[in-house]
JSON list of C-alpha atoms in Angstrom, two decimals:
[
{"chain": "A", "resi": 1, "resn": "UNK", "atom": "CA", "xyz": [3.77, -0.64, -13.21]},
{"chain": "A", "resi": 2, "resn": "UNK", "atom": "CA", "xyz": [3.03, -1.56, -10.02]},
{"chain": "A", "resi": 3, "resn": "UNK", "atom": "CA", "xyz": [2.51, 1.57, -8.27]},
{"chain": "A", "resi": 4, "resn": "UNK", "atom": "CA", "xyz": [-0.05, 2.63, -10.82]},
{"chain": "A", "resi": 5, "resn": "UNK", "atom": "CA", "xyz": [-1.79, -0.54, -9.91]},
{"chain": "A", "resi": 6, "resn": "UNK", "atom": "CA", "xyz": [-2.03, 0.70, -6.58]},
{"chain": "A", "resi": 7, "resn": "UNK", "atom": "CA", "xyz": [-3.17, 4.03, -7.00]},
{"chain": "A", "resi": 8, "resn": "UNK", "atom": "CA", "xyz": [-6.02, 2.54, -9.43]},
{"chain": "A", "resi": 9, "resn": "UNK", "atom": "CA", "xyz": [-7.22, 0.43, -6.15]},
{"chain": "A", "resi": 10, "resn": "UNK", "atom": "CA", "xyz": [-6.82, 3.36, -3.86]},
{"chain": "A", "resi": 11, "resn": "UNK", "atom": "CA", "xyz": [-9.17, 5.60, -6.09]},
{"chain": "A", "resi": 12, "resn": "UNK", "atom": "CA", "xyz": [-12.59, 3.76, -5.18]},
{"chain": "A", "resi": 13, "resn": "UNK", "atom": "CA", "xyz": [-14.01, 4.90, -1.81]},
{"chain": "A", "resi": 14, "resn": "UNK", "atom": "CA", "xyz": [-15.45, 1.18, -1.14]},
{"chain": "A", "resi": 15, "resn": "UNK", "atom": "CA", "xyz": [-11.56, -0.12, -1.39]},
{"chain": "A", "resi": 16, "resn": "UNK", "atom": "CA", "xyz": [-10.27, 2.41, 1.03]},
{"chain": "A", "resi": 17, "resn": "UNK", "atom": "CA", "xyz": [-13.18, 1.44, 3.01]},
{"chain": "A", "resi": 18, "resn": "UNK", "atom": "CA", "xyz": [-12.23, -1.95, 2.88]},
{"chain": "A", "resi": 19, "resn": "UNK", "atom": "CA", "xyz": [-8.48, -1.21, 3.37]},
{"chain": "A", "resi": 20, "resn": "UNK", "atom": "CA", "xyz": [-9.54, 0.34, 6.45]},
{"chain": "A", "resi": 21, "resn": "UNK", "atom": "CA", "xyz": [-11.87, -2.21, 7.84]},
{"chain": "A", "resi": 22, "resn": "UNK", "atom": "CA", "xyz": [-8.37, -5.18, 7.14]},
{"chain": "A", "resi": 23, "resn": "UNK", "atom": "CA", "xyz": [-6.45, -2.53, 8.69]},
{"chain": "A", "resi": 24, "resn": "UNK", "atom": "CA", "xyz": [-7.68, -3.61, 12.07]},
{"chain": "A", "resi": 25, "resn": "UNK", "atom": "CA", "xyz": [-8.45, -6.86, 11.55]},
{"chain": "A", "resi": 26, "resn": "UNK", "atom": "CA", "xyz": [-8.28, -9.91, 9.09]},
{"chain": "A", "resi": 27, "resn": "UNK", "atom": "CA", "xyz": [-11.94, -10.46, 7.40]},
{"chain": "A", "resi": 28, "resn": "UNK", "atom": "CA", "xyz": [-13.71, -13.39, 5.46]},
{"chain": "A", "resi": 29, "resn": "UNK", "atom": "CA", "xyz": [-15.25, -12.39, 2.22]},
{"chain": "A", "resi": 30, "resn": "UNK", "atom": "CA", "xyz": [-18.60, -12.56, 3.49]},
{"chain": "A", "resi": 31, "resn": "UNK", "atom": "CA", "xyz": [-17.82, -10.41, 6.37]},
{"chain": "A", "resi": 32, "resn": "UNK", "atom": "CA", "xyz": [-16.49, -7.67, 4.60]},
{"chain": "A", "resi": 33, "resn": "UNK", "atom": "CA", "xyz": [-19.73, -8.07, 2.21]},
{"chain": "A", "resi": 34, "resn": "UNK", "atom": "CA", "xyz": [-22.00, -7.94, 4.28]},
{"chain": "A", "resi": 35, "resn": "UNK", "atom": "CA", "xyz": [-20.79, -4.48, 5.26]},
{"chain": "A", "resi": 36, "resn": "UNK", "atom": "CA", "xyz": [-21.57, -2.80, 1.84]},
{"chain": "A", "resi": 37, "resn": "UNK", "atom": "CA", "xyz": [-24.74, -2.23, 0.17]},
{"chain": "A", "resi": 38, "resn": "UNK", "atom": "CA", "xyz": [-23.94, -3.50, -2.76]},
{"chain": "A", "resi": 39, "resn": "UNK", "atom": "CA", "xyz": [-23.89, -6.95, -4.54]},
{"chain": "A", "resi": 40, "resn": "UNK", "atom": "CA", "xyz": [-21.05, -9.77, -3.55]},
{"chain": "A", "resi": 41, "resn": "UNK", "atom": "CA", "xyz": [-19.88, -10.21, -7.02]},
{"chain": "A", "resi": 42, "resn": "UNK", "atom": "CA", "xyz": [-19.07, -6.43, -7.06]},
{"chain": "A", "resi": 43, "resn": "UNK", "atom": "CA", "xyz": [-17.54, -6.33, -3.45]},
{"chain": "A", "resi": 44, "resn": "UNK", "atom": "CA", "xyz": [-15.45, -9.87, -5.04]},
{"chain": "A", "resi": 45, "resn": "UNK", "atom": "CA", "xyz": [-14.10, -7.54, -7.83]},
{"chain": "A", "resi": 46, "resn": "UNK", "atom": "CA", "xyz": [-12.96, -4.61, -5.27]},
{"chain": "A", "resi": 47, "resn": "UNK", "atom": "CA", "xyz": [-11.60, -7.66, -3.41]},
{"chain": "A", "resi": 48, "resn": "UNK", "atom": "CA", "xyz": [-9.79, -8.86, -6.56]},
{"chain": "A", "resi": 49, "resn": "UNK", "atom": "CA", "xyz": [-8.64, -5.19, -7.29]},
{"chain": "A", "resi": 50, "resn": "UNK", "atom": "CA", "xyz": [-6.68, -5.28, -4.29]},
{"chain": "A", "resi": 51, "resn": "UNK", "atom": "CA", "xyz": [-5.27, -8.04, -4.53]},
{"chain": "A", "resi": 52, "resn": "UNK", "atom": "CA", "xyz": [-3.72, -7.82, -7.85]},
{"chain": "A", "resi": 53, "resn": "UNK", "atom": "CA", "xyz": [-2.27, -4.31, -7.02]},
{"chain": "A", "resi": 54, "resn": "UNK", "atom": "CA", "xyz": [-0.46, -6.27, -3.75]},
{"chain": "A", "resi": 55, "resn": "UNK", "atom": "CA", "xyz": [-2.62, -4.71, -1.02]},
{"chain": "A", "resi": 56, "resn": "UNK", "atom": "CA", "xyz": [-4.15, -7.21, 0.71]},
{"chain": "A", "resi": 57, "resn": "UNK", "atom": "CA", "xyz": [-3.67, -10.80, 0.19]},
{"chain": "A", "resi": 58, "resn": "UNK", "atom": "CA", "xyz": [-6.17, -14.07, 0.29]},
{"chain": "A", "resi": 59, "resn": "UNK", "atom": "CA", "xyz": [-5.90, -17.05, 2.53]},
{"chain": "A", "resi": 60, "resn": "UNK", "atom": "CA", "xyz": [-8.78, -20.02, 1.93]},
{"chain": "A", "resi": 61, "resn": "UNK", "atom": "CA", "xyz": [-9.57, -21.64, 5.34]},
{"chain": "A", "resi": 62, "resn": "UNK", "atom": "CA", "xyz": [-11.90, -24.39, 5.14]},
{"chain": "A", "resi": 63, "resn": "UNK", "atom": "CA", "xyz": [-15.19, -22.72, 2.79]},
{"chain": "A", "resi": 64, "resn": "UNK", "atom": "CA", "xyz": [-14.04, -19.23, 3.78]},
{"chain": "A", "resi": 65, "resn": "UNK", "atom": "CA", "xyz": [-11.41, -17.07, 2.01]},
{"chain": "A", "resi": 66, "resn": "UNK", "atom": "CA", "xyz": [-10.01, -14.61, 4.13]},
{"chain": "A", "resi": 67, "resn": "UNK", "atom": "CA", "xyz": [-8.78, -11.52, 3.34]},
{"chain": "A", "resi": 68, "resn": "UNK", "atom": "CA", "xyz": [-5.64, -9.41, 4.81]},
{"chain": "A", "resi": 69, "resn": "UNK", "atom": "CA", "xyz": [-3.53, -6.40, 4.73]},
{"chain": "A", "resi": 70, "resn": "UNK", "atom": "CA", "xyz": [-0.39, -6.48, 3.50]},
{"chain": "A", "resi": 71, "resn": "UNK", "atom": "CA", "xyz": [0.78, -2.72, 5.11]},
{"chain": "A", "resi": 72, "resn": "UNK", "atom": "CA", "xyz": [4.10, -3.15, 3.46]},
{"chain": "A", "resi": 73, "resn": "UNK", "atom": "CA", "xyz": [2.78, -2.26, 0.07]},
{"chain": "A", "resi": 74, "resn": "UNK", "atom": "CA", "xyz": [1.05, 0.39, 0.86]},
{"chain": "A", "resi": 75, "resn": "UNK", "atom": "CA", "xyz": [3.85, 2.21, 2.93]},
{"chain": "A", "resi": 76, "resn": "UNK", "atom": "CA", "xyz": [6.29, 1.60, 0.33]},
{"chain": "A", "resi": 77, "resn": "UNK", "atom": "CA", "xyz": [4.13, 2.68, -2.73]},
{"chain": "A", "resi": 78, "resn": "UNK", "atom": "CA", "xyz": [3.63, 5.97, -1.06]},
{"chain": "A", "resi": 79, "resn": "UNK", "atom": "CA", "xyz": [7.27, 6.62, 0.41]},
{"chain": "A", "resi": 80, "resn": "UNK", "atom": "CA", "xyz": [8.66, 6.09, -3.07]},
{"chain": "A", "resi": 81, "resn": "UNK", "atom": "CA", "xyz": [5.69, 8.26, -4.34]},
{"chain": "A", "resi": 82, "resn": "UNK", "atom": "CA", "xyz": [6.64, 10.80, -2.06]},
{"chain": "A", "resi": 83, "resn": "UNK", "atom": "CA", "xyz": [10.08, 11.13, -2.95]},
{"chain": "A", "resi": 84, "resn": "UNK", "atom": "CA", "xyz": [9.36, 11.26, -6.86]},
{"chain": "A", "resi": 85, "resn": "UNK", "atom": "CA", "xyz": [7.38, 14.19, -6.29]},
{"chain": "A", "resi": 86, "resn": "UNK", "atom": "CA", "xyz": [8.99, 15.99, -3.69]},
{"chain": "A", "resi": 87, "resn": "UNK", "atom": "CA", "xyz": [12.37, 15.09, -3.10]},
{"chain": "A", "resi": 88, "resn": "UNK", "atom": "CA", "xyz": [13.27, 16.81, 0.04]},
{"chain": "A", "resi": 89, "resn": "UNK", "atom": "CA", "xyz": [16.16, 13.91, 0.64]},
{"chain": "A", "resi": 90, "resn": "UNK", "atom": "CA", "xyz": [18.01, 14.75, -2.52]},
{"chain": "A", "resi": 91, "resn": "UNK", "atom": "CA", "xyz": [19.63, 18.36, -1.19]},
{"chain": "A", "resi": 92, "resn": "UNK", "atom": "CA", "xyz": [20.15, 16.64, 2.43]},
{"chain": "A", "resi": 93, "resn": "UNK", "atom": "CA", "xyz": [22.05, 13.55, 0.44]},
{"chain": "A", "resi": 94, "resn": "UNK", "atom": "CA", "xyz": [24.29, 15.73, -1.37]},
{"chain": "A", "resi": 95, "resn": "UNK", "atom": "CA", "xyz": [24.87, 17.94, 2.06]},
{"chain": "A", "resi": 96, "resn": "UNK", "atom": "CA", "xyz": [25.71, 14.79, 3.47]},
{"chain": "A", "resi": 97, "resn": "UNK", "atom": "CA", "xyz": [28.49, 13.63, 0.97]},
{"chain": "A", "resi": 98, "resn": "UNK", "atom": "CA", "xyz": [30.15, 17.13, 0.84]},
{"chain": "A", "resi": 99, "resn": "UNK", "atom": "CA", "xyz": [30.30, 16.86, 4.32]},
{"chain": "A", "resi": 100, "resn": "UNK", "atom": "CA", "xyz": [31.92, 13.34, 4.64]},
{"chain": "A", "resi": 101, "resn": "UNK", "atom": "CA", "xyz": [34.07, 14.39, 1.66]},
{"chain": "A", "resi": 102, "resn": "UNK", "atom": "CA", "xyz": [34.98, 17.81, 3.42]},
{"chain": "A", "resi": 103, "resn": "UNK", "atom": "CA", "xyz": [35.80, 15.46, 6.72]},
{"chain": "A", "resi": 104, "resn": "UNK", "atom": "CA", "xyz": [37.95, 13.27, 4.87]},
{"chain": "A", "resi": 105, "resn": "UNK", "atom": "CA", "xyz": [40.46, 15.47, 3.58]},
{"chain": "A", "resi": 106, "resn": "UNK", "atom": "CA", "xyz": [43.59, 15.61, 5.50]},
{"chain": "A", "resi": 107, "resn": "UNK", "atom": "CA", "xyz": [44.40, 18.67, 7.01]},
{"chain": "A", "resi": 108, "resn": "UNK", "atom": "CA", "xyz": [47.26, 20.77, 7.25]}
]
């Protein structure tokens, strides 16, 4: 499922780190490396992470792969999230219809 996917990526600190550093701008791989202290080939499998759960995406420009947000995802992911576990809609949706149904029975 692909929520679960995204959930798995959000539960590492260095992904939400890097989430955070796409968030304000688009990065090369090496850029966003060179911020951790840690090796490439594990910052490439964060990068690879996120991209397989759909939260950033990969561009390669010239001999540099550049990484961005996709925003979208992430929004989504935790709207729908937030509705599984707390429905608050649900008892304004039903209000709703009663009331429309209430409004279009003639009167008299």
């Amino acid at each position: 499922m692909k929520q679960d996917k995204i959930f798995e990526a959000l539960a590492s600190g260095p992904r939400r780190q890097i989430l955070a550093y796409l968030s304000e701008q688009e990065l090369p791989a090496g850029d966003i490396a060179a911020r951790f202290a840690m090796s490439a080939p594990a910052v490439s499998r964060h990068l690879t992470v996120l991209v397989n759960a759909g939260l950033i995406s990969s561009e390669r420009r010239g001999q540099f792969v550049v990484y961005k947000l996709v925003p979208d995802n992430l929004v989504n992911t935790l709207t729908q999230f937030a509705f599984e576990i707390c429905p608050v809609g649900a008892p304004l949706k039903r209000e709703s219809r009663t009331a429309k149904k209430a409004a279009a029975k003639p009167r008299g």
